[in-house]
CSV table of C-alpha atoms in Angstrom, one decimal:
chain,number,residue,atom,x,y,z
M,1,MET,CA,-3.1,38.4,-0.9
M,2,ALA,CA,-6.7,37.2,-1.2
M,3,ASP,CA,-8.8,35.9,1.7
M,4,ALA,CA,-7.4,32.5,2.7
M,5,ALA,CA,-9.0,30.2,5.2
M,6,GLU,CA,-6.1,28.2,6.7
M,7,THR,CA,-7.7,26.0,9.3
M,8,GLY,CA,-10.7,23.8,9.4
M,9,THR,CA,-13.9,24.7,11.3
M,10,ASP,CA,-13.3,22.0,13.9
M,11,ALA,CA,-10.3,23.9,15.2
M,12,GLU,CA,-10.7,25.8,18.4
M,13,VAL,CA,-8.6,28.6,16.9
M,14,LEU,CA,-9.2,29.5,13.3
M,15,TYR,CA,-6.4,31.1,11.3
M,16,THR,CA,-7.0,33.2,8.2
M,17,VAL,CA,-5.0,35.7,6.3
M,18,THR,CA,-6.3,38.7,4.4
M,19,GLY,CA,-3.8,41.0,2.8
M,20,ARG,CA,-1.1,41.5,5.4
M,21,VAL,CA,-3.2,40.8,8.4
M,22,ALA,CA,-3.5,37.4,10.1
M,23,THR,CA,-6.8,36.8,12.0
M,24,LEU,CA,-6.9,34.4,14.9
M,25,THR,CA,-10.5,33.6,15.8
M,26,LEU,CA,-11.4,31.8,19.1
M,27,ASN,CA,-13.8,29.1,17.9
M,28,ARG,CA,-16.1,27.6,20.4
M,29,PRO,CA,-19.1,29.8,19.8
M,30,ASP,CA,-21.5,27.4,21.5
M,31,LYS,CA,-19.5,27.9,24.7
M,32,MET,CA,-18.9,31.6,24.3
M,33,ASN,CA,-15.4,30.6,23.2
M,34,ALA,CA,-14.6,29.5,26.8
M,35,TRP,CA,-10.8,28.8,27.1
M,36,THR,CA,-9.5,25.3,27.1
M,37,PRO,CA,-6.0,23.7,27.2
M,38,ARG,CA,-6.5,22.8,23.5
M,39,MET,CA,-7.5,26.4,22.6
M,40,GLU,CA,-4.4,27.7,24.4
M,41,ALA,CA,-2.2,25.3,22.5
M,42,GLU,CA,-3.8,26.2,19.1
M,43,PHE,CA,-3.6,29.9,20.0
M,44,ARG,CA,0.1,29.7,20.6
M,45,ALA,CA,0.7,27.7,17.5
M,46,ALA,CA,-1.4,30.1,15.4
M,47,MET,CA,0.5,33.1,16.8
M,48,ASP,CA,3.8,31.4,16.0
M,49,ARG,CA,2.6,30.8,12.5
M,50,ALA,CA,1.7,34.5,12.0
M,51,VAL,CA,5.1,35.5,13.4
M,52,ALA,CA,6.9,33.1,11.0
M,53,ASP,CA,5.0,34.4,7.9
M,54,GLU,CA,7.0,37.3,6.5
M,55,ALA,CA,3.9,38.4,4.5
M,56,VAL,CA,2.0,38.9,7.7
M,57,ARG,CA,2.7,42.3,9.3
M,58,ALA,CA,-0.2,42.6,11.8
M,59,ILE,CA,-2.3,40.2,13.8
M,60,MET,CA,-6.0,40.5,14.9
M,61,VAL,CA,-7.5,38.4,17.6
M,62,THR,CA,-11.3,38.0,17.8
M,63,GLY,CA,-14.1,35.5,18.8
M,64,ALA,CA,-16.6,33.5,16.8
M,65,GLY,CA,-20.3,34.1,17.3
M,66,ARG,CA,-21.6,36.5,19.9
M,67,GLY,CA,-18.7,36.3,22.5
M,68,PHE,CA,-15.0,37.0,22.6
M,69,CYS,CA,-14.0,34.6,25.4
M,70,ALA,CA,-16.1,34.0,28.5
M,71,GLY,CA,-13.1,32.9,30.5
M,72,ALA,CA,-12.0,29.4,31.4
M,73,ASP,CA,-14.4,26.6,30.6
M,74,MET,CA,-16.1,26.3,34.0
M,75,GLY,CA,-17.2,22.7,33.2
M,76,ARG,CA,-13.6,21.7,33.3
M,77,LEU,CA,-12.8,23.3,36.6
M,78,THR,CA,-13.4,21.2,39.7
M,79,PRO,CA,-12.8,22.4,43.3
M,80,ALA,CA,-10.2,20.6,45.3
M,81,ALA,CA,-11.3,18.4,48.2
M,82,PRO,CA,-10.6,19.9,51.7
M,83,GLY,CA,-6.8,19.6,52.2
M,84,GLU,CA,-6.1,18.6,48.6
M,85,ALA,CA,-3.7,20.7,46.5
M,86,LYS,CA,-4.8,21.1,42.9
M,87,PRO,CA,-1.8,20.8,40.5
M,88,ALA,CA,-1.3,23.6,38.1
M,89,PRO,CA,-2.3,22.8,34.5
M,90,ALA,CA,0.5,21.7,32.3
M,91,ALA,CA,0.4,25.0,30.3
M,92,ALA,CA,0.8,27.0,33.5
M,93,ARG,CA,4.1,25.2,34.2
M,94,ASP,CA,5.4,25.9,30.6
M,95,TYR,CA,7.0,29.3,31.1
M,96,THR,CA,10.5,30.8,31.9
M,97,PRO,CA,11.5,33.1,34.7
M,98,ASP,CA,11.8,35.9,32.1
M,99,ASN,CA,9.3,38.8,32.3
M,100,PHE,CA,8.3,38.0,28.7
M,101,GLY,CA,8.2,34.2,29.3
M,102,GLN,CA,5.2,34.0,31.5
M,103,ARG,CA,2.0,32.3,30.6
M,104,TYR,CA,0.5,35.1,28.5
M,105,SER,CA,3.2,37.8,28.8
M,106,TRP,CA,4.9,36.2,25.8
M,107,LEU,CA,2.4,38.1,23.7
M,108,LEU,CA,4.3,41.3,24.6
M,109,ASP,CA,7.4,39.7,22.9
M,110,VAL,CA,5.6,39.0,19.6
M,111,PRO,CA,7.4,41.2,17.1
M,112,LYS,CA,4.3,42.2,15.2
M,113,PRO,CA,1.4,44.4,16.5
M,114,ILE,CA,-1.5,42.5,18.0
M,115,VAL,CA,-5.0,44.1,17.8
M,116,ALA,CA,-7.8,42.6,19.9
M,117,ALA,CA,-11.2,42.8,18.4
M,118,ILE,CA,-13.4,42.2,21.4
M,119,ASN,CA,-16.7,41.4,19.6
M,120,GLY,CA,-18.6,40.2,22.7
M,121,ALA,CA,-18.4,39.2,26.3
M,122,ALA,CA,-14.8,38.9,27.7
M,123,ALA,CA,-14.2,37.6,31.2
M,124,GLY,CA,-11.4,36.1,33.3
M,125,VAL,CA,-8.6,34.7,31.2
M,126,GLY,CA,-10.4,36.0,28.1
M,127,LEU,CA,-9.9,39.5,29.4
M,128,CYS,CA,-6.3,38.7,30.4
M,129,ILE,CA,-5.4,37.7,26.9
M,130,THR,CA,-6.5,41.2,25.6
M,131,LEU,CA,-4.4,42.9,28.3
M,132,TYR,CA,-1.3,41.6,26.6
M,133,CYS,CA,-2.4,42.8,23.1
M,134,ASP,CA,-1.1,46.1,21.8
M,135,LEU,CA,-4.5,47.7,20.9
M,136,ARG,CA,-7.9,46.8,22.2
M,137,TYR,CA,-11.2,47.6,20.4
M,138,MET,CA,-14.5,46.5,21.8
M,139,VAL,CA,-18.2,46.6,20.8
M,140,GLU,CA,-19.6,49.5,22.8
M,141,ASP,CA,-22.5,47.4,24.3
M,142,ALA,CA,-20.4,44.2,24.9
M,143,LYS,CA,-19.6,43.3,28.5
M,144,LEU,CA,-16.4,42.5,30.3
M,145,THR,CA,-15.4,41.5,33.8
M,146,THR,CA,-12.3,40.2,35.6
M,147,ALA,CA,-14.7,37.8,37.5
M,148,PHE,CA,-11.9,36.4,39.7
M,149,ALA,CA,-13.1,37.7,43.1
M,150,ARG,CA,-16.7,36.5,42.4
M,151,ARG,CA,-15.4,33.0,41.7
M,152,GLY,CA,-13.2,32.7,44.8
M,153,LEU,CA,-10.1,33.2,42.7
M,154,ILE,CA,-7.3,35.8,42.6
M,155,ALA,CA,-6.0,38.1,39.9
M,156,GLU,CA,-4.5,35.6,37.5
M,157,HIS,CA,-1.8,35.7,34.8
M,158,GLY,CA,-0.2,39.0,35.9
M,159,SER,CA,-3.4,40.9,35.6
M,160,ALA,CA,-2.8,42.7,38.9
M,161,TRP,CA,0.6,43.9,37.5
M,162,ILE,CA,-0.5,45.0,34.0
M,163,LEU,CA,-4.0,46.4,34.6
M,164,PRO,CA,-2.8,49.3,36.9
M,165,ARG,CA,-0.3,50.2,34.2
M,166,LEU,CA,-3.0,50.4,31.6
M,167,ILE,CA,-5.8,52.2,33.5
M,168,GLY,CA,-4.2,53.3,36.8
M,169,PRO,CA,-4.2,51.7,40.3
M,170,MET,CA,-7.6,52.8,41.6
M,171,ALA,CA,-9.5,51.7,38.4
M,172,ALA,CA,-7.6,48.4,38.4
M,173,ALA,CA,-8.5,47.9,42.1
M,174,ASP,CA,-12.2,48.6,41.3
M,175,LEU,CA,-12.3,46.0,38.5
M,176,LEU,CA,-10.3,43.3,40.3
M,177,LEU,CA,-11.8,43.6,43.8
M,178,SER,CA,-15.4,44.0,42.6
M,179,GLY,CA,-15.4,41.6,39.7
M,180,ARG,CA,-18.2,43.8,38.4
M,181,VAL,CA,-19.4,43.9,34.8
M,182,LEU,CA,-18.8,46.9,32.6
M,183,THR,CA,-19.6,47.7,29.0
M,184,GLY,CA,-17.3,48.6,26.2
M,185,ARG,CA,-18.4,52.3,26.6
M,186,GLU,CA,-17.3,52.4,30.3
M,187,ALA,CA,-14.1,50.5,29.5
M,188,ALA,CA,-13.3,53.1,26.9
M,189,THR,CA,-13.7,55.9,29.5
M,190,LEU,CA,-11.0,54.1,31.5
M,191,GLY,CA,-8.7,54.0,28.6
M,192,LEU,CA,-8.8,50.2,28.6
M,193,VAL,CA,-10.3,49.9,25.1
M,194,ARG,CA,-11.6,51.9,22.2
M,195,ALA,CA,-15.4,51.3,21.8
M,196,LEU,CA,-17.0,50.9,18.4
M,197,PRO,CA,-20.6,50.1,17.2
M,198,ALA,CA,-21.5,46.5,16.8
M,199,GLU,CA,-22.4,46.9,13.1
M,200,GLY,CA,-19.3,46.4,11.0
M,201,PHE,CA,-17.2,46.0,14.1
M,202,VAL,CA,-14.8,43.3,13.0
M,203,GLU,CA,-14.3,44.9,9.6
M,204,ALA,CA,-13.5,48.2,11.2
M,205,VAL,CA,-10.9,46.7,13.5
M,206,HIS,CA,-9.4,44.7,10.6
M,207,ALA,CA,-9.1,48.1,8.8
M,208,VAL,CA,-7.0,49.4,11.8
M,209,ALA,CA,-4.8,46.4,11.6
M,210,ALA,CA,-4.5,46.7,7.9
M,211,GLU,CA,-3.4,50.3,8.1
M,212,LEU,CA,-0.6,49.3,10.5
M,213,ALA,CA,0.4,46.5,8.2
M,214,ASP,CA,0.3,48.7,5.0
M,215,LEU,CA,1.6,52.0,6.2
M,216,SER,CA,4.1,51.4,9.0
M,217,SER,CA,7.5,49.9,8.7
M,218,PRO,CA,7.6,46.4,10.0
M,219,ARG,CA,11.1,47.0,11.4
M,220,SER,CA,10.0,50.2,13.1
M,221,MET,CA,7.0,48.5,14.7
M,222,ARG,CA,9.1,45.6,15.9
M,223,ILE,CA,11.5,47.9,17.6
M,224,ILE,CA,8.9,50.3,19.0
M,225,LYS,CA,7.0,47.4,20.5
M,226,ARG,CA,10.2,46.2,22.2
M,227,GLN,CA,10.8,49.8,23.5
M,228,LEU,CA,7.2,50.0,24.9
M,229,TYR,CA,7.4,46.8,26.9
M,230,ALA,CA,11.1,46.8,27.8
M,231,GLY,CA,10.4,50.3,29.1
M,232,LEU,CA,8.1,48.9,31.8
M,233,PHE,CA,11.2,47.5,33.5
M,234,GLN,CA,13.6,50.3,32.7
M,235,ASP,CA,14.5,53.7,34.1
M,236,LEU,CA,14.3,56.8,31.8
M,237,ALA,CA,18.1,56.9,31.2
M,238,THR,CA,18.2,53.3,30.0
M,239,ALA,CA,15.2,53.7,27.8
M,240,THR,CA,16.6,56.9,26.3
M,241,HIS,CA,20.0,55.3,25.6
M,242,LEU,CA,18.3,52.4,23.9
M,243,ALA,CA,16.3,54.8,21.7
M,244,ASP,CA,19.4,56.8,20.8
M,245,SER,CA,21.2,53.6,19.8
M,246,GLU,CA,18.3,52.2,17.7
M,247,GLN,CA,17.7,55.6,16.0
M,248,VAL,CA,21.3,55.6,14.7
M,249,LYS,CA,20.8,52.1,13.3
M,250,CYS,CA,17.7,53.2,11.4
M,251,PHE,CA,19.6,55.6,9.1
M,252,ALA,CA,21.3,52.6,7.3
M,253,THR,CA,18.1,50.7,6.7
M,254,GLU,CA,16.0,50.1,3.6
M,255,ASP,CA,12.8,51.1,5.5
M,256,PHE,CA,14.2,54.5,6.5
M,257,ARG,CA,15.2,55.2,2.9
M,258,GLU,CA,11.7,54.1,1.8
M,259,GLY,CA,10.1,56.1,4.5
M,260,VAL,CA,11.7,59.3,3.3
M,261,THR,CA,11.3,58.5,-0.4
M,262,HIS,CA,7.6,57.6,-0.4
M,263,PHE,CA,6.9,60.8,1.6
M,264,VAL,CA,8.7,63.0,-0.8
M,265,GLU,CA,7.2,61.2,-3.8
M,266,ARG,CA,3.7,61.3,-2.3
M,267,ARG,CA,3.0,57.6,-2.8
M,268,ALA,CA,2.1,54.6,-0.7
M,269,PRO,CA,5.1,53.0,1.1
M,270,ALA,CA,6.7,49.8,0.0
M,271,PHE,CA,8.5,48.8,3.2
M,272,THR,CA,10.6,45.6,3.2
M,273,GLY,CA,11.1,45.3,7.0
M,274,ARG,CA,14.8,45.6,6.4
């Protein structure tokens, strides 16, 4: 599939498809792509669109301009008056009790791999979004911060739950309690991201997503992703029994037959996802 621009430049999230990769670009470059309710709604709609398109097999998320997402648009945040309770935004109330139905944890339930291309500054909710992506690549000199503690806030959107599982309890406590800024290089030493040079960054990350889309079975990736995140709530026996059951199902699939055939014939795979 050729490059195809699918949304106008007035959108707060741009949607494009190149080959088998859909790219979602946060698009408020003059505001460092600060998060808004409109951006959140468009992001969810664009992700749903990528999931529904059978031609799309991997999804990349990045930012327009020099930032990824500088967090919530601070111009839209107003402190409550003394004794006044601030109501939660509508989007914050739009979730289910399920572990994968929370405000951003639904990204873990997206059945296609999501690759974050953190091209510039990421803070607050902008960082939280990336925590729920499957792979995170970051410009080595770009900066990220949780920021919450330095704004009088707390660890939002499940970040205090998922961050220790990604980088360990002490490193997570450091980033959440201090709200300090670190570069992509330091984030890479923690295992939070993989750092790459700024030059050719988005193209390099797109190549990673394209390799997943072109060389891995869509069915396998869908089930492996489910194993990875369901496993966060399972014991070893349950996870192993699930794997055993799913492995047996693989043997009757088109993708398993193609996986063996293309390897034997030394050619590129032609997976169908079935």
